Short mmCIF file of C-alpha atoms in Angstrom, two decimals:
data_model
loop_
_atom_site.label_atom_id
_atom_site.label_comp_id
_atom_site.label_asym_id
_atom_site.label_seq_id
_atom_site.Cartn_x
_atom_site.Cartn_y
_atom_site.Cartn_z
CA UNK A 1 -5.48 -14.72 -8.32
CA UNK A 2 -2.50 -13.46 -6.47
CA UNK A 3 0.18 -11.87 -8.38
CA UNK A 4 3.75 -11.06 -7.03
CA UNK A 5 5.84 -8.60 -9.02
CA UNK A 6 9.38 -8.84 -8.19
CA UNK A 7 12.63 -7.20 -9.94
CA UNK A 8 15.92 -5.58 -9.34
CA UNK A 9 15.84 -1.61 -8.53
CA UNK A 10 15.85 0.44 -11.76
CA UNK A 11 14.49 -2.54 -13.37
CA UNK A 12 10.68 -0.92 -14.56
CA UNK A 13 8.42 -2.71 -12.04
CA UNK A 14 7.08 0.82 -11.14
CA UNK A 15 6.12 1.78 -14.60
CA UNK A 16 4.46 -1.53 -14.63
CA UNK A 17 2.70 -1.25 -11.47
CA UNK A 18 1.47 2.09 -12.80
CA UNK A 19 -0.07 0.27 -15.60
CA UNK A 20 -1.64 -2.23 -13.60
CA UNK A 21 -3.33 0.51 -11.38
CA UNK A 22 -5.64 1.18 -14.24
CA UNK A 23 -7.44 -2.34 -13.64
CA UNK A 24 -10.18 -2.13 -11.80
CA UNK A 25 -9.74 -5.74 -10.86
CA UNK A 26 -7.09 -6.19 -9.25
CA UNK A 27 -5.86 -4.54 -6.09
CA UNK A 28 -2.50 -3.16 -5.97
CA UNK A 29 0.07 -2.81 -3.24
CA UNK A 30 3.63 -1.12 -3.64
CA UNK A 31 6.62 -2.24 -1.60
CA UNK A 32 5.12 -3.22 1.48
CA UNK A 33 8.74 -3.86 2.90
CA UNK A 34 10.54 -0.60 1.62
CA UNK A 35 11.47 2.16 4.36
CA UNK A 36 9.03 4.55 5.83
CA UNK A 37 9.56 6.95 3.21
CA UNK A 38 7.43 9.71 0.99
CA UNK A 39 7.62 8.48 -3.01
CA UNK A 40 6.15 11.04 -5.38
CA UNK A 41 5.86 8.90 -8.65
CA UNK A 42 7.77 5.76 -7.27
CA UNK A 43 10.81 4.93 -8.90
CA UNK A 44 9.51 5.97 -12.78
CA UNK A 45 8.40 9.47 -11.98
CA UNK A 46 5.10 8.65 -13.78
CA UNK A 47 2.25 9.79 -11.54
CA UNK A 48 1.94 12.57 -9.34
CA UNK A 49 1.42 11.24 -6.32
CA UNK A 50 3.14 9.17 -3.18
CA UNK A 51 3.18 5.82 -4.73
CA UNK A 52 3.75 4.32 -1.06
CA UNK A 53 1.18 6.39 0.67
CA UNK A 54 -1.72 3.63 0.76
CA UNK A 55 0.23 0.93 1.22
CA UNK A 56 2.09 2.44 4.13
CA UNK A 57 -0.95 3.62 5.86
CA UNK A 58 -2.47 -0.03 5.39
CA UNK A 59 0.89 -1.41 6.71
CA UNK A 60 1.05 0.79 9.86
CA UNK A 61 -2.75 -0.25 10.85
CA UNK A 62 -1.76 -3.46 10.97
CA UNK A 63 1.37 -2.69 13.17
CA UNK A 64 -0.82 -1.05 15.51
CA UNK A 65 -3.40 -4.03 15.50
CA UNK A 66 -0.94 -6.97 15.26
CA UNK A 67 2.75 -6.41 16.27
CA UNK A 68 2.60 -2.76 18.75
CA UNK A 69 5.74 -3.78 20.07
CA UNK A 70 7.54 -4.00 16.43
CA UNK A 71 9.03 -0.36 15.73
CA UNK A 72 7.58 0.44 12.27
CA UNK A 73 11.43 0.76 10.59
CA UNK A 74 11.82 -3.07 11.42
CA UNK A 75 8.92 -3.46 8.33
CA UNK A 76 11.35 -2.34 6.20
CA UNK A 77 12.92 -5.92 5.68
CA UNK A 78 16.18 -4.93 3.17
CA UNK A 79 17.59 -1.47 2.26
CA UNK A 80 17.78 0.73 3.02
CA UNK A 81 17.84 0.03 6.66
CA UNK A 82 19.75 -2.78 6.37
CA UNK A 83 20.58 -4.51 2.95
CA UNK A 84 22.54 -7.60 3.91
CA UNK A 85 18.41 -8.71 5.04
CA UNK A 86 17.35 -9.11 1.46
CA UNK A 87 19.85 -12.10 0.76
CA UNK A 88 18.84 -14.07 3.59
CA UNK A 89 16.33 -16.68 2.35
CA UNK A 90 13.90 -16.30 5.25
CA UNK A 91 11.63 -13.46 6.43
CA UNK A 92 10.22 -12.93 9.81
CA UNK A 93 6.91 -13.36 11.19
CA UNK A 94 5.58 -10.11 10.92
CA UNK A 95 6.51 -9.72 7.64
CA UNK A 96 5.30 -12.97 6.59
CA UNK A 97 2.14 -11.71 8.10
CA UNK A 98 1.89 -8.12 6.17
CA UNK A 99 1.78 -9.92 3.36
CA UNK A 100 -0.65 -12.46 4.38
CA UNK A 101 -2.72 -9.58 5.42
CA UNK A 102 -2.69 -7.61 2.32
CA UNK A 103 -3.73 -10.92 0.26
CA UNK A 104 -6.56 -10.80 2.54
CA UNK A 105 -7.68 -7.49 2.05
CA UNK A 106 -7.00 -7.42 -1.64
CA UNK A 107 -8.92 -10.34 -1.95
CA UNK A 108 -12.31 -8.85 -0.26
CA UNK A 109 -12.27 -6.38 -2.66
CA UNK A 110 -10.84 -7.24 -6.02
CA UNK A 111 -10.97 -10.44 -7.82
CA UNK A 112 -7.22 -10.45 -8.33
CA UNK A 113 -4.27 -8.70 -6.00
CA UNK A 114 -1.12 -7.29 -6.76
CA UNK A 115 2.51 -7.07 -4.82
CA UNK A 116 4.98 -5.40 -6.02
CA UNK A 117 8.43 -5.65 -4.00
CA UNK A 118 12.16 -5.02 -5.00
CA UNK A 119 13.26 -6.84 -1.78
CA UNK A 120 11.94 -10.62 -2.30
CA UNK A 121 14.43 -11.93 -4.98
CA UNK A 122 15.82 -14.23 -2.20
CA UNK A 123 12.30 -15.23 -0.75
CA UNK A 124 10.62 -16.56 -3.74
CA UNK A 125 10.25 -19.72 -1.42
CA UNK A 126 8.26 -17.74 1.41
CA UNK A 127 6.12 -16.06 -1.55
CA UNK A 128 5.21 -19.88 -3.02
CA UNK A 129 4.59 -20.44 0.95
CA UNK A 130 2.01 -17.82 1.10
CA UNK A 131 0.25 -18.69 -2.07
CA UNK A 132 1.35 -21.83 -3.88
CA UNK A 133 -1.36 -20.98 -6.71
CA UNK A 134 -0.08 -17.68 -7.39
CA UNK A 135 1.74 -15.84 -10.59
CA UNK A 136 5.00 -14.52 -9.71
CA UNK A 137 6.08 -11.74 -12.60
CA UNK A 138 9.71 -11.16 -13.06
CA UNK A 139 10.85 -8.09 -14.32
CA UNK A 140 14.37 -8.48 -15.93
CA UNK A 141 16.09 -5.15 -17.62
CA UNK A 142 19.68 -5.26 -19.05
CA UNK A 143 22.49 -5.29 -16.52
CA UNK A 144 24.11 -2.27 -18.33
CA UNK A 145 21.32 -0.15 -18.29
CA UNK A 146 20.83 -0.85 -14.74
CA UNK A 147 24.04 0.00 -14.05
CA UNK A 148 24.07 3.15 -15.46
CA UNK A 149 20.67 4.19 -14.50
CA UNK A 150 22.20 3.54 -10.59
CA UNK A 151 25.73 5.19 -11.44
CA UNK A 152 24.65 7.86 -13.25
CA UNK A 153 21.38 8.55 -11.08
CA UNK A 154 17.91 9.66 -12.55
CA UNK A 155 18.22 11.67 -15.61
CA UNK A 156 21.67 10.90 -15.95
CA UNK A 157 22.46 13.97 -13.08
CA UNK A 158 25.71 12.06 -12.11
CA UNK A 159 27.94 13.16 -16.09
CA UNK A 160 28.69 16.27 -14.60
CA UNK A 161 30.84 14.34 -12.67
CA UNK A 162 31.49 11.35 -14.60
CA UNK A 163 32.11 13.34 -17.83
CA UNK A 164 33.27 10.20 -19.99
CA UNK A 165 33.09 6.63 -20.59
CA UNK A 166 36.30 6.22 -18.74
CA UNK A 167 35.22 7.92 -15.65
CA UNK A 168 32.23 5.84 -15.61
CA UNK A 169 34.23 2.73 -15.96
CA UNK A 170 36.47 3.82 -13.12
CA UNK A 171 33.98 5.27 -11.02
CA UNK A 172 34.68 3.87 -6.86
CA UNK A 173 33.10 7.10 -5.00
CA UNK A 174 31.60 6.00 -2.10
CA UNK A 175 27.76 5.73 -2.49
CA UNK A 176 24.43 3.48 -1.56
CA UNK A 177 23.94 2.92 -5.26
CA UNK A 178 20.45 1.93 -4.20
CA UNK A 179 21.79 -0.21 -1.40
CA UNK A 180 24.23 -2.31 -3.75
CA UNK A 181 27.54 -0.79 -2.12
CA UNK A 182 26.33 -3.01 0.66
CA UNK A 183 24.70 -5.84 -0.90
CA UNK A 184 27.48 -6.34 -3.47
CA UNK A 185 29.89 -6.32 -0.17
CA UNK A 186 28.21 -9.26 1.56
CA UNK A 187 28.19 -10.70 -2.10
CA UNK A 188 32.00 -10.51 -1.90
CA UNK A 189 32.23 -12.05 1.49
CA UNK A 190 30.41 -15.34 -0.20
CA UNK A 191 32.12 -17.77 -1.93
CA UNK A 192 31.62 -18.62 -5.85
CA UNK A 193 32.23 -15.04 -6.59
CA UNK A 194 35.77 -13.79 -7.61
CA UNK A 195 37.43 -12.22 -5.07
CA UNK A 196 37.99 -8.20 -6.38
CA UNK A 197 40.09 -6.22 -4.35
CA UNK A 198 38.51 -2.93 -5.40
CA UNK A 199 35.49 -3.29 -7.51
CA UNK A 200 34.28 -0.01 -9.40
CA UNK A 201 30.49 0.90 -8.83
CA UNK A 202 29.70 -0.63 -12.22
CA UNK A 203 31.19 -3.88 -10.91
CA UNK A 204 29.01 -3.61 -7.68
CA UNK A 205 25.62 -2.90 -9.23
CA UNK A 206 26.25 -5.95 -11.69
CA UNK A 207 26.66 -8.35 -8.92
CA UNK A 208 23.61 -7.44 -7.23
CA UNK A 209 22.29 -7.56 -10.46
CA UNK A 210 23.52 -10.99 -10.73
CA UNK A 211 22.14 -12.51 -7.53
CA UNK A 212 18.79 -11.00 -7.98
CA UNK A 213 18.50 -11.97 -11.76
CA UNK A 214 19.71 -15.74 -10.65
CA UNK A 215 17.68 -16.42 -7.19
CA UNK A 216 14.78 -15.22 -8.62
CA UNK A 217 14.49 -17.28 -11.80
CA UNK A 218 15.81 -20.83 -10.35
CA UNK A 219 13.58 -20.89 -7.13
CA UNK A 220 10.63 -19.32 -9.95
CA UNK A 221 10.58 -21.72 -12.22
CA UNK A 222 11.31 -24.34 -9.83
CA UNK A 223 8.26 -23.56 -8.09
CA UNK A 224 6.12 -21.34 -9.54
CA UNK A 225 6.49 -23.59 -13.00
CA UNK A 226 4.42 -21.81 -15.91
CA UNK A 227 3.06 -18.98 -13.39
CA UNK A 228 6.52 -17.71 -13.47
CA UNK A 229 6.93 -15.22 -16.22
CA UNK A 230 9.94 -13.21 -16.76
CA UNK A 231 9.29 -9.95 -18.61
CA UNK A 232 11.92 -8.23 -19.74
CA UNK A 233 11.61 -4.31 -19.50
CA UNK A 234 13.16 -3.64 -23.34
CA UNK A 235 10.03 -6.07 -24.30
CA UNK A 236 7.71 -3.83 -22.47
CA UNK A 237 9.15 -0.31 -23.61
CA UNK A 238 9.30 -1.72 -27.11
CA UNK A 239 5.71 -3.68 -27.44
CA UNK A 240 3.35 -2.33 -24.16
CA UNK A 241 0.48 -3.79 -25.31
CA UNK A 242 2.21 -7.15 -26.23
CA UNK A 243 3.89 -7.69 -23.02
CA UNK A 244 0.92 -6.85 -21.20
CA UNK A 245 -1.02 -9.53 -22.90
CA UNK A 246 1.91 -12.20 -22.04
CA UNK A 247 1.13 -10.94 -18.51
CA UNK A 248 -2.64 -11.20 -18.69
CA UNK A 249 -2.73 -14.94 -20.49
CA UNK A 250 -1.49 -15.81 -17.47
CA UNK A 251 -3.71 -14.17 -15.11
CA UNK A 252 -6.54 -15.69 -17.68
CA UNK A 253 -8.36 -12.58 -18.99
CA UNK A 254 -7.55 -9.89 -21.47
CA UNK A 255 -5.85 -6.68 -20.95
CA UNK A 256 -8.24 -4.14 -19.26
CA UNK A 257 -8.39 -1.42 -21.92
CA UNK A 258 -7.71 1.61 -19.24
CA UNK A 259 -4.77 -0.53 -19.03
CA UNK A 260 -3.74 -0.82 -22.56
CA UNK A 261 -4.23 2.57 -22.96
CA UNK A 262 -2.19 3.95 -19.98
CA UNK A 263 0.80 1.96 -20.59
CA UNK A 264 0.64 3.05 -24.47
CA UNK A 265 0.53 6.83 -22.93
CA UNK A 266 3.11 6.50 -20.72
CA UNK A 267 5.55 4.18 -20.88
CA UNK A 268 8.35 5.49 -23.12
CA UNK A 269 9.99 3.65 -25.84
CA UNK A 270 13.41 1.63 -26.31
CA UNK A 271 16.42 3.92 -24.99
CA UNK A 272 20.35 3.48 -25.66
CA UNK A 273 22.47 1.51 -23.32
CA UNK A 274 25.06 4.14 -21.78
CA UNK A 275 28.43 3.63 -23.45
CA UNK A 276 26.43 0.55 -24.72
CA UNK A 277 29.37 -0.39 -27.36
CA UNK A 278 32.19 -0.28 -25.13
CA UNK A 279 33.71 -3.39 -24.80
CA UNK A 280 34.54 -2.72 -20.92
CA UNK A 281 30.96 -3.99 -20.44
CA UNK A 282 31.71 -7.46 -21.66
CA UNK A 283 35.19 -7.84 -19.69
CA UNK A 284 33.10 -6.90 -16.47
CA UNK A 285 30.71 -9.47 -16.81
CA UNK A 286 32.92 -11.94 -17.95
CA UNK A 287 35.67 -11.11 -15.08
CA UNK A 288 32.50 -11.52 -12.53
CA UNK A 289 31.44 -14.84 -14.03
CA UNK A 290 27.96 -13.99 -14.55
CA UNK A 291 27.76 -14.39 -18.25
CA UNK A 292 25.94 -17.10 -18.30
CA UNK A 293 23.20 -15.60 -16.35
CA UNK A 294 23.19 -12.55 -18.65
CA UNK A 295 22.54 -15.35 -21.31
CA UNK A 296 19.75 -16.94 -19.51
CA UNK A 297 18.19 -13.11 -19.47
CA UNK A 298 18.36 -12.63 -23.09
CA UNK A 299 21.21 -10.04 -23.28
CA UNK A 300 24.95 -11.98 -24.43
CA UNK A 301 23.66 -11.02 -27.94
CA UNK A 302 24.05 -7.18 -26.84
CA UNK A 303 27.31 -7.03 -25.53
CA UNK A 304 29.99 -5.84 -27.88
CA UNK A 305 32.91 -8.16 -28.59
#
């Protein structure tokens, strides 16, 4: 069985693609479409190694075998290259064909494969495409901790600069913020969003979070029916072993124990929204018009009044 794991960045699909490399059935490939790009530990830190390595040597083999004429940065369909790529509902041949190839492979020697990708919330269509049969896993985490985790960078580096809850708020310095300056501008541009003149960095990263959270659940369940299971990362911090088995049931075996055991090593426990009871977080969702998508994800209940 294929499985395609798809969330927002800062979301937790690397700490669950760690987990997953414990299984000894199922091969796993990470990002295929991300830049060309060294990753010691991924985005969660938790291994020692380039998470991207394998999966980037794989990817350039089949450059040199399939597509020699197709520059290796044109793999990397989304940001960082280019951003504006990852809301456009189609991919491109080559692409398409990465993927198709790494299905292949993983299936000649696993019984199950595994893709995880930040870039494909807008090409759930072209994943159904490649295999109609297959189990797409969608990792959800609360738009204010993905927020923060992307203002305030890993570890929180950024409150040196950003010393209080009202210079977070306020925050417009001009950054990637993981490629949602950009993203969140072409979301602008669109209509059915309200027009902001000057949108803080908070209010970016929540409309990205927005369009990912949305495009990926309608076009999931609409296809992908009961083989699409949203996971929400709080569920998986707070209960590993529980939201593993949700996972598994549908992949119809139990939870490999080297599996079990790594993700009850490793992945850490529940952690505090930043500012989590200021009520600034509720106007900016409801002045962005996305609160009934952070009610489809499980969250309304958590923002303060």
């Amino acid at each position: 069985m294929n499985l395609f794991v798809q969330g927002m960045r800062r979301s937790g699909t690397t700490i669950l693609y760690d987990a997953l490399l414990e299984d000894p059935e199922l091969r796993c490939f990470y990002e295929p479409l991300r830049e060309e790009k060294v990753s010691v530990g991924g985005g969660s830190g938790a291994r020692d190694v380039d998470a991207f390595a394998e999966t980037s040597a794989i990817r350039d083999q089949f450059r040199r075998a399939r597509y020699p004429e197709i520059a290796i940065e044109q793999f990397n369909w989304g940001g960082p290259r280019d951003p504006a790529l990852e809301l456009d509902p189609d991919l491109p041949r080559h692409c398409i064909e990465l993927l198709r190839f790494l299905l292949e492979r993983g299936r000649a020697e696993a019984p199950d494969t595994a893709i995880k990708e930040t870039r494909l919330y807008c090409k759930v269509p072209a994943l159904h495409e490649l295999d109609p049969s297959g189990v797409l896993l969608h990792v959800v985490r609360d738009p204010r901790a993905v927020a923060a985790s992307i203002v305030l960078g890993r570890g929180r580096r950024r409150q040196r600069k950003l010393r209080t809850a009202d210079d977070f708020f306020a925050d417009r310095a001009e950054r990637k913020l993981w490629s949602s300056r950009a993203l969140s501008e072409r979301l602008l541009e669109r209509s059915g969003y309200p027009a902001l003149d000057d949108p803080t960095n908070v209010e970016r990263v929540l409309i990205v979070w927005r369009v990912t959270f949305e495009a990926a659940r309608i076009e999931g369940m609409r296809l992908f029916g009961e083989r699409y299971l949203p996971l929400r990362n709080e569920d998986l911090r707070s209960d590993p072993a529980a939201a593993l088995a949700r996972l598994y049931s549908v992949l119809g075996r139990p939870v490999p124990e080297p599996v079990s055991a790594w993700a009850a090593a490793n992945v850490k426990g529940p952690q505090d929204v930043y500012a989590g009871d200021n009520p600034r977080w509720r106007a900016a969702i409801e002045r962005l018009g996305m609160m009934d998508a952070v009610d489809e994800a499980g969250y309304a209940g958590l923002l303060p009044s």
